[in-house]
Tab-separated table of C-alpha atoms and ligand atoms in Angstrom:
chain	number	residue	atom	x	y	z
T	1	MET	CA	-35.552	-42.287	-9.633
T	2	LEU	CA	-37.872	-38.853	-10.628
T	3	SER	CA	-38.961	-39.440	-6.947
T	4	MET	CA	-35.532	-38.784	-5.578
T	5	LEU	CA	-34.773	-36.518	-7.951
T	6	GLY	CA	-38.118	-34.519	-7.106
T	7	VAL	CA	-36.588	-34.798	-3.135
T	8	MET	CA	-33.775	-32.725	-3.582
T	9	MET	CA	-34.126	-30.758	-5.993
T	10	ALA	CA	-36.781	-29.515	-3.156
T	11	ILE	CA	-34.346	-29.684	-0.590
T	12	ILE	CA	-32.388	-26.764	-2.892
T	13	VAL	CA	-35.201	-24.786	-3.230
T	14	VAL	CA	-36.326	-24.607	0.263
T	15	THR	CA	-32.663	-24.641	1.423
T	16	GLY	CA	-32.477	-22.055	-0.600
T	17	VAL	CA	-35.267	-19.424	-0.209
T	18	THR	CA	-34.781	-20.331	3.938
T	19	ASN	CA	-30.867	-19.417	3.972
T	20	ALA	CA	-31.623	-16.030	1.529
T	21	LEU	CA	-28.816	-18.729	-0.576
T	22	HIS	CA	-28.887	-17.363	-3.793
T	23	PRO	CA	-26.174	-17.336	-6.303
T	24	PRO	CA	-24.926	-13.298	-6.544
T	25	SER	CA	-26.757	-11.799	-9.488
T	26	ASN	CA	-24.293	-8.274	-9.361
T	27	ALA	CA	-23.332	-8.186	-12.847
T	28	GLU	CA	-21.422	-4.524	-13.272
T	29	THR	CA	-18.467	-4.171	-14.863
T	30	ILE	CA	-15.061	-1.875	-14.243
T	31	ASP	CA	-12.033	-0.857	-15.537
T	32	PRO	CA	-9.649	-2.873	-13.637
T	33	THR	CA	-6.632	-0.778	-14.707
T	34	THR	CA	-7.858	2.552	-13.317
T	35	LEU	CA	-9.243	1.453	-9.723
T	36	HIS	CA	-6.831	3.643	-8.040
T	37	LEU	CA	-6.959	6.597	-10.340
T	38	GLY	CA	-10.899	7.638	-9.098
T	39	GLY	CA	-13.924	6.980	-9.077
T	40	GLU	CA	-16.222	4.471	-6.027
T	41	PHE	CA	-12.800	2.487	-5.864
T	42	ALA	CA	-10.618	4.801	-4.975
T	43	GLU	CA	-8.249	4.738	-2.295
T	44	SER	CA	-10.316	7.677	0.033
T	45	ASN	CA	-13.790	6.182	-0.637
T	46	LEU	CA	-12.687	2.486	0.461
T	47	GLY	CA	-14.164	1.605	3.732
T	48	THR	CA	-17.792	1.585	5.317
T	49	ALA	CA	-20.222	4.628	4.145
T	50	ARG	CA	-23.338	5.494	6.143
T	51	GLU	CA	-26.017	5.678	3.518
T	52	PRO	CA	-28.882	8.281	3.727
T	53	ASP	CA	-31.554	5.317	4.324
T	54	GLY	CA	-29.498	4.122	7.992
T	55	SER	CA	-27.976	1.353	6.081
T	56	VAL	CA	-24.224	0.741	5.494
T	57	THR	CA	-22.190	0.239	2.264
T	58	VAL	CA	-18.413	-1.125	2.617
T	59	ARG	CA	-15.847	-1.088	-0.196
T	60	MET	CA	-12.737	-2.959	-0.359
T	61	ILE	CA	-10.465	-4.126	-3.265
T	62	ALA	CA	-9.209	-7.654	-3.185
T	63	GLU	CA	-5.805	-7.633	-4.191
T	64	GLN	CA	-2.373	-9.945	-3.803
T	65	TYR	CA	-2.390	-10.271	-0.975
T	66	SER	CA	-4.650	-8.282	0.856
T	67	PHE	CA	-7.814	-6.525	1.090
T	68	VAL	CA	-8.416	-2.712	1.279
T	69	PRO	CA	-8.368	-1.830	3.956
T	70	GLU	CA	-7.904	-5.311	5.672
T	71	CYS	CA	-10.624	-4.623	8.326
T	72	ALA	CA	-14.380	-2.896	8.236
T	73	GLN	CA	-16.460	-2.429	10.770
T	74	VAL	CA	-20.133	-2.255	10.364
T	75	PRO	CA	-23.029	-1.495	12.630
T	76	ALA	CA	-25.116	-4.886	13.386
T	77	ASN	CA	-28.802	-5.116	13.424
T	78	THR	CA	-28.367	-3.175	9.925
T	79	SER	CA	-28.434	-3.670	6.187
T	80	VAL	CA	-24.364	-4.082	4.985
T	81	LYS	CA	-23.920	-3.861	1.225
T	82	PHE	CA	-20.501	-4.998	0.316
T	83	ARG	CA	-19.236	-3.980	-3.220
T	84	LEU	CA	-16.044	-5.647	-4.119
T	85	THR	CA	-13.713	-5.619	-6.813
T	86	SER	CA	-10.190	-6.847	-8.289
T	87	PRO	CA	-7.376	-5.077	-10.444
T	88	ASP	CA	-5.449	-7.852	-10.626
T	89	VAL	CA	-6.498	-11.623	-9.991
T	90	ILE	CA	-9.711	-14.104	-9.075
T	91	HIS	CA	-10.523	-13.937	-5.024
T	92	GLY	CA	-12.926	-15.177	-3.301
T	93	PHE	CA	-14.938	-12.662	0.142
T	94	LEU	CA	-15.899	-15.058	2.707
T	95	LEU	CA	-17.459	-14.449	5.889
T	96	PRO	CA	-17.924	-18.182	7.572
T	97	ALA	CA	-21.786	-18.449	9.617
T	98	THR	CA	-23.160	-15.532	6.467
T	99	ASN	CA	-24.830	-15.842	3.226
T	100	VAL	CA	-21.754	-13.567	2.072
T	101	ASN	CA	-19.469	-16.450	-0.794
T	102	THR	CA	-18.680	-14.520	-3.054
T	103	MET	CA	-16.306	-14.396	-5.905
T	104	VAL	CA	-14.096	-11.555	-6.635
T	105	VAL	CA	-13.078	-10.881	-10.978
T	106	PRO	CA	-11.008	-8.795	-12.183
T	107	GLY	CA	-13.247	-6.595	-14.528
T	108	PHE	CA	-16.726	-7.231	-11.903
T	109	VAL	CA	-18.253	-5.111	-9.080
T	110	ALA	CA	-19.340	-8.655	-6.417
T	111	GLU	CA	-22.376	-6.844	-4.489
T	112	VAL	CA	-23.379	-8.928	-1.399
T	113	ARG	CA	-26.209	-7.691	1.046
T	114	THR	CA	-26.411	-8.917	4.310
T	115	SER	CA	-26.737	-7.754	8.479
T	116	PHE	CA	-25.134	-9.235	10.870
T	117	ASP	CA	-27.526	-10.434	14.435
T	118	ARG	CA	-25.407	-9.213	16.760
T	119	PRO	CA	-21.156	-7.456	17.075
T	120	GLY	CA	-18.408	-9.828	17.624
T	121	VAL	CA	-15.351	-10.373	14.993
T	122	TYR	CA	-15.649	-12.376	11.567
T	123	ALA	CA	-12.019	-13.229	9.996
T	124	MET	CA	-12.545	-12.955	5.984
T	125	PRO	CA	-10.510	-15.430	3.901
T	126	CYS	CA	-9.609	-15.314	0.381
T	127	ASN	CA	-11.054	-18.788	-0.334
T	128	GLU	CA	-9.803	-18.273	-4.365
T	129	PHE	CA	-6.734	-19.728	-4.842
T	130	CYS	CA	-4.668	-16.516	-6.270
T	131	SER	CA	-1.243	-17.629	-6.487
T	132	TYR	CA	2.120	-18.264	-3.858
T	133	GLY	CA	0.117	-15.785	-1.208
T	134	HIS	CA	-3.365	-16.608	-0.874
T	135	HIS	CA	-3.222	-18.749	1.890
T	136	GLY	CA	-2.005	-15.164	3.924
T	137	MET	CA	-4.724	-12.646	2.009
T	138	TRP	CA	-7.264	-12.033	5.275
T	139	ALA	CA	-9.277	-9.553	6.492
T	140	ARG	CA	-11.795	-8.940	9.167
T	141	VAL	CA	-15.524	-7.979	9.880
T	142	ARG	CA	-15.778	-5.808	12.911
T	143	VAL	CA	-19.226	-5.919	14.567
T	144	VAL	CA	-20.054	-2.872	16.803
T	145	PRO	CA	-23.230	-2.629	18.824
T	146	LYS	CA	-26.142	-0.297	16.555
T	147	ASN	CA	-25.826	2.118	18.991
T	148	GLN	CA	-22.788	2.959	19.330
T	149	PHE	CA	-21.874	3.310	15.615
T	150	PRO	CA	-22.550	6.871	15.386
T	151	ASP	CA	-20.204	7.411	18.070
T	152	LEU	CA	-16.899	6.077	16.224
T	153	SER	CA	-14.835	8.596	13.696
T	154	ALA	CA	-14.765	8.864	10.199
T	155	ASP	CA	-11.227	7.499	10.306
T	156	GLU	CA	-12.332	4.017	12.929
T	157	ARG	CA	-15.684	3.630	10.717
T	158	THR	CA	-13.703	3.373	7.825
T	159	ASN	CA	-10.885	1.095	8.572
T	160	CYS	CA	-10.579	-0.885	12.091
T	161	ALA	CA	-6.475	-2.586	11.811
T	162	LYS	CA	-4.991	-0.759	13.754
T	163	GLN	CA	-7.549	-1.019	17.094
G	1	CUA	CU1	-6.777	-13.897	-2.958
G	1	CUA	CU2	-6.558	-16.053	-2.184
């Protein structure tokens, strides 16, 4: 019995460490009723922003029943930090085949860091049931080659939904 428990614990610890799987540790609060009025999650700040150290930060709002913006463009082989929050109910933020999987809880900022090895489009379904429109709540993350990213206009960087 004890050795089985030991083996299972070891599997959890080893896969957690080697695949960088860990529970989100960011406990940052925000007033969900005033997101649109100003501050970090005002409409003009949503999308992908370049940081001075070369990394990028993607800010999104998850609301019934869409993500804003609906598509985020990020460079490959670059540290990407996602910051999401919700003005209404709990949503989920998942990028299949990556380490990105977190709940988006109203009143809190969900923060996840990752990087993408190769260009491509990642589907981004809401993975927490958030009422009758849940199944239609999708967004995309478009990963472009690192050298092409600086050539994009600010609008393209911020939102690729129209492409
Ligand atoms: Cu939002 Cu399910």
